Short mmCIF file of C-alpha atoms in Angstrom, two decimals:
data_model
loop_
_atom_site.label_atom_id
_atom_site.label_comp_id
_atom_site.label_asym_id
_atom_site.label_seq_id
_atom_site.Cartn_x
_atom_site.Cartn_y
_atom_site.Cartn_z
CA UNK A 1 -15.62 -0.59 1.20
CA UNK A 2 -16.60 -4.57 1.36
CA UNK A 3 -12.39 -4.31 0.95
CA UNK A 4 -12.40 -3.06 4.31
CA UNK A 5 -15.24 -5.41 6.15
CA UNK A 6 -13.10 -8.59 4.66
CA UNK A 7 -9.48 -7.57 5.18
CA UNK A 8 -10.05 -4.84 8.24
CA UNK A 9 -9.85 -5.36 12.22
CA UNK A 10 -13.33 -5.52 14.31
CA UNK A 11 -13.30 -1.99 15.08
CA UNK A 12 -13.57 -1.53 10.75
CA UNK A 13 -16.38 -4.00 10.44
CA UNK A 14 -18.05 -1.39 13.19
CA UNK A 15 -17.25 1.12 11.32
CA UNK A 16 -18.77 0.20 7.37
CA UNK A 17 -21.53 -0.51 9.73
CA UNK A 18 -22.24 2.54 11.27
CA UNK A 19 -21.04 4.39 7.46
CA UNK A 20 -24.17 2.30 6.54
CA UNK A 21 -26.25 3.04 9.25
CA UNK A 22 -25.38 6.99 8.76
CA UNK A 23 -25.44 7.25 4.83
CA UNK A 24 -28.64 5.39 4.19
CA UNK A 25 -30.91 7.95 4.92
CA UNK A 26 -28.42 10.94 3.94
CA UNK A 27 -28.60 9.08 0.82
CA UNK A 28 -32.07 8.45 0.89
CA UNK A 29 -33.39 11.91 1.44
CA UNK A 30 -31.14 13.48 -0.58
CA UNK A 31 -32.85 10.85 -3.60
CA UNK A 32 -36.34 11.97 -2.87
CA UNK A 33 -35.78 15.30 -3.21
CA UNK A 34 -34.14 15.09 -6.29
CA UNK A 35 -36.57 12.39 -8.32
CA UNK A 36 -39.69 12.36 -6.30
CA UNK A 37 -41.63 15.73 -5.18
CA UNK A 38 -42.39 14.02 -1.74
CA UNK A 39 -40.84 17.78 -0.07
CA UNK A 40 -42.14 20.24 -2.90
CA UNK A 41 -44.88 21.23 -0.76
CA UNK A 42 -42.53 22.38 1.80
CA UNK A 43 -39.61 23.91 -0.08
CA UNK A 44 -38.97 27.75 0.91
CA UNK A 45 -41.53 27.11 4.42
CA UNK A 46 -39.60 27.18 8.27
CA UNK A 47 -40.49 23.56 7.50
CA UNK A 48 -37.70 23.48 4.98
CA UNK A 49 -34.63 24.21 7.89
CA UNK A 50 -36.24 21.26 9.86
CA UNK A 51 -35.36 19.09 6.12
CA UNK A 52 -32.44 21.03 5.86
CA UNK A 53 -31.24 19.59 9.39
CA UNK A 54 -32.18 16.24 8.90
CA UNK A 55 -30.34 15.70 5.68
CA UNK A 56 -26.88 17.31 7.90
CA UNK A 57 -27.12 15.41 10.83
CA UNK A 58 -26.09 11.85 9.63
CA UNK A 59 -23.31 13.98 8.88
CA UNK A 60 -22.37 14.53 12.09
CA UNK A 61 -23.04 10.81 12.51
CA UNK A 62 -20.65 10.72 10.17
CA UNK A 63 -17.58 12.39 11.76
CA UNK A 64 -18.97 10.58 15.27
CA UNK A 65 -18.27 6.87 13.31
CA UNK A 66 -14.89 7.97 11.70
CA UNK A 67 -14.02 9.42 15.44
CA UNK A 68 -15.06 5.61 17.01
CA UNK A 69 -12.65 3.69 14.34
CA UNK A 70 -9.99 5.60 15.08
CA UNK A 71 -10.64 5.79 19.26
CA UNK A 72 -11.33 1.46 18.96
CA UNK A 73 -8.46 1.53 16.50
CA UNK A 74 -4.33 0.65 16.88
CA UNK A 75 -2.02 3.64 16.94
CA UNK A 76 -1.12 2.78 12.94
CA UNK A 77 -4.71 3.16 11.78
CA UNK A 78 -4.95 5.93 14.31
CA UNK A 79 -2.35 7.89 12.84
CA UNK A 80 -2.72 6.78 9.59
CA UNK A 81 -6.87 7.73 9.65
CA UNK A 82 -5.50 11.04 10.70
CA UNK A 83 -3.68 11.60 7.70
CA UNK A 84 -6.05 11.11 4.99
CA UNK A 85 -8.90 12.99 6.14
CA UNK A 86 -6.32 15.61 7.09
CA UNK A 87 -5.75 15.83 3.40
CA UNK A 88 -9.20 14.98 2.12
CA UNK A 89 -10.69 17.57 4.12
CA UNK A 90 -7.61 20.40 2.81
CA UNK A 91 -8.26 19.10 -0.82
CA UNK A 92 -12.17 19.79 -0.41
CA UNK A 93 -11.38 23.35 1.64
CA UNK A 94 -9.37 23.90 -1.06
CA UNK A 95 -11.42 23.19 -3.98
CA UNK A 96 -14.55 24.46 -2.87
CA UNK A 97 -12.56 27.70 -1.62
CA UNK A 98 -11.30 27.85 -5.07
CA UNK A 99 -14.82 27.68 -6.89
CA UNK A 100 -16.20 29.63 -4.58
CA UNK A 101 -14.23 32.51 -5.78
CA UNK A 102 -14.72 31.26 -9.29
CA UNK A 103 -18.02 32.50 -8.30
CA UNK A 104 -17.64 35.79 -6.55
CA UNK A 105 -14.67 37.37 -8.95
CA UNK A 106 -14.60 34.99 -12.41
CA UNK A 107 -18.97 34.21 -13.23
CA UNK A 108 -18.25 30.87 -12.73
CA UNK A 109 -22.10 29.29 -12.58
CA UNK A 110 -22.86 28.44 -8.74
CA UNK A 111 -22.87 24.64 -7.02
CA UNK A 112 -24.55 24.06 -3.56
CA UNK A 113 -22.22 24.39 -0.74
CA UNK A 114 -23.74 20.65 0.50
CA UNK A 115 -21.43 19.32 -2.86
CA UNK A 116 -18.28 19.84 -0.31
CA UNK A 117 -19.68 16.81 1.79
CA UNK A 118 -19.47 13.56 -0.97
CA UNK A 119 -16.24 16.16 -2.08
CA UNK A 120 -14.61 15.62 0.82
CA UNK A 121 -15.29 11.74 0.97
CA UNK A 122 -14.24 11.59 -3.21
CA UNK A 123 -11.51 13.26 -1.85
CA UNK A 124 -10.77 10.58 1.27
CA UNK A 125 -11.34 7.83 -1.37
CA UNK A 126 -8.55 8.88 -3.56
CA UNK A 127 -6.15 10.20 -1.41
CA UNK A 128 -6.59 7.14 0.61
CA UNK A 129 -4.85 4.64 -1.37
CA UNK A 130 -1.61 6.77 -1.33
CA UNK A 131 -1.64 7.51 2.26
CA UNK A 132 -0.19 3.98 3.87
CA UNK A 133 1.83 5.01 6.21
CA UNK A 134 2.14 7.33 9.38
CA UNK A 135 5.70 8.67 9.69
CA UNK A 136 6.57 10.20 6.16
CA UNK B 1 12.31 3.40 12.18
CA UNK B 2 15.22 0.42 11.14
CA UNK B 3 14.30 -2.66 13.88
CA UNK B 4 14.98 -6.56 13.71
CA UNK B 5 11.46 -6.92 14.03
CA UNK B 6 10.57 -9.34 11.06
CA UNK B 7 13.60 -11.58 12.46
CA UNK B 8 12.57 -12.03 15.75
CA UNK B 9 9.16 -12.49 14.55
CA UNK B 10 10.33 -15.40 12.18
CA UNK B 11 12.86 -16.99 14.97
CA UNK B 12 9.09 -17.83 17.07
CA UNK B 13 7.38 -18.81 14.19
CA UNK B 14 4.99 -16.33 14.48
CA UNK B 15 2.61 -14.56 11.43
CA UNK B 16 2.21 -10.96 11.52
CA UNK B 17 -1.23 -11.87 12.76
CA UNK B 18 0.12 -13.63 15.63
CA UNK B 19 2.69 -10.90 16.80
CA UNK B 20 -0.59 -9.26 16.46
CA UNK B 21 -2.57 -10.64 18.69
CA UNK B 22 0.17 -10.63 21.23
CA UNK B 23 0.42 -6.76 20.96
CA UNK B 24 -2.58 -6.03 21.23
CA UNK B 25 -2.33 -4.60 17.78
CA UNK B 26 -3.75 -5.24 13.89
CA UNK B 27 -1.70 -7.25 11.31
CA UNK B 28 -1.29 -3.78 9.55
CA UNK B 29 0.48 -1.99 12.50
CA UNK B 30 2.92 -5.20 12.69
CA UNK B 31 3.27 -5.08 8.44
CA UNK B 32 3.87 -1.08 8.42
CA UNK B 33 6.52 -1.70 11.44
CA UNK B 34 8.56 -4.59 10.30
CA UNK B 35 8.45 -2.26 7.02
CA UNK B 36 9.23 1.01 8.40
CA UNK B 37 5.76 2.15 7.43
CA UNK B 38 5.40 3.40 11.07
CA UNK B 39 7.47 4.39 13.95
CA UNK B 40 6.17 2.77 17.45
CA UNK B 41 5.12 5.05 20.20
CA UNK B 42 7.24 4.98 23.48
CA UNK B 43 4.48 1.78 24.81
CA UNK B 44 4.41 -0.34 22.55
CA UNK B 45 8.50 -0.22 21.23
CA UNK B 46 8.33 -1.17 25.13
CA UNK B 47 5.70 -3.57 24.53
CA UNK B 48 7.43 -4.65 21.81
CA UNK B 49 10.31 -5.00 23.76
CA UNK B 50 8.88 -7.06 26.68
CA UNK B 51 7.65 -9.30 24.32
CA UNK B 52 11.21 -10.61 22.90
CA UNK B 53 12.42 -9.96 26.32
CA UNK B 54 15.04 -7.87 24.97
CA UNK B 55 16.29 -4.42 25.51
CA UNK B 56 14.21 -1.81 22.80
CA UNK B 57 17.79 -0.87 21.71
CA UNK B 58 18.28 -4.69 20.00
CA UNK B 59 15.10 -4.30 18.08
CA UNK B 60 14.83 -0.72 17.27
CA UNK B 61 17.65 1.06 16.20
CA UNK B 62 18.61 4.46 17.54
CA UNK B 63 18.06 6.93 14.82
CA UNK B 64 19.95 9.71 16.90
CA UNK B 65 22.81 7.20 18.35
#
């Protein structure tokens, strides 16, 4: 992310700021849920759905930030970003589907569905250095 | 797409960033064009041709011709 800030365009720098703005609350809520008992009172109540929505909302914001980066960038950055996004999403969906059927058919231990989001960005980070052209 | 963009740019004494500024694209885009990692849109190809005051065919090799 820091290299994107140093070497990137103005659109890239706006993307970094927007990413931080959306990811900080997402991570803050996730960490608070894991390491504190701040939300224990509402678990299993209707208010828990509000908490689930609150932690999911930054994900929509992050998708908007990515689409904004594409809209504000030139055609090369737009094409490469789209390619990286598609490959990362495909990988994340393939792994999630594999594990889901593993749970159904092979008794694999259950994993929470929200893991697909960090899985997607992990895949994005892994594939991005290898996708540097728009035409192959 | 094979092209003479790097040659034309260096003849003018421009860096990739200079050319990017003149074309309204990033330095990365200019680098990708020069290294054949990006095929320009028709709009960008005409902008490049206009900047160098040459026909598109003088800059980009027609892969179908």
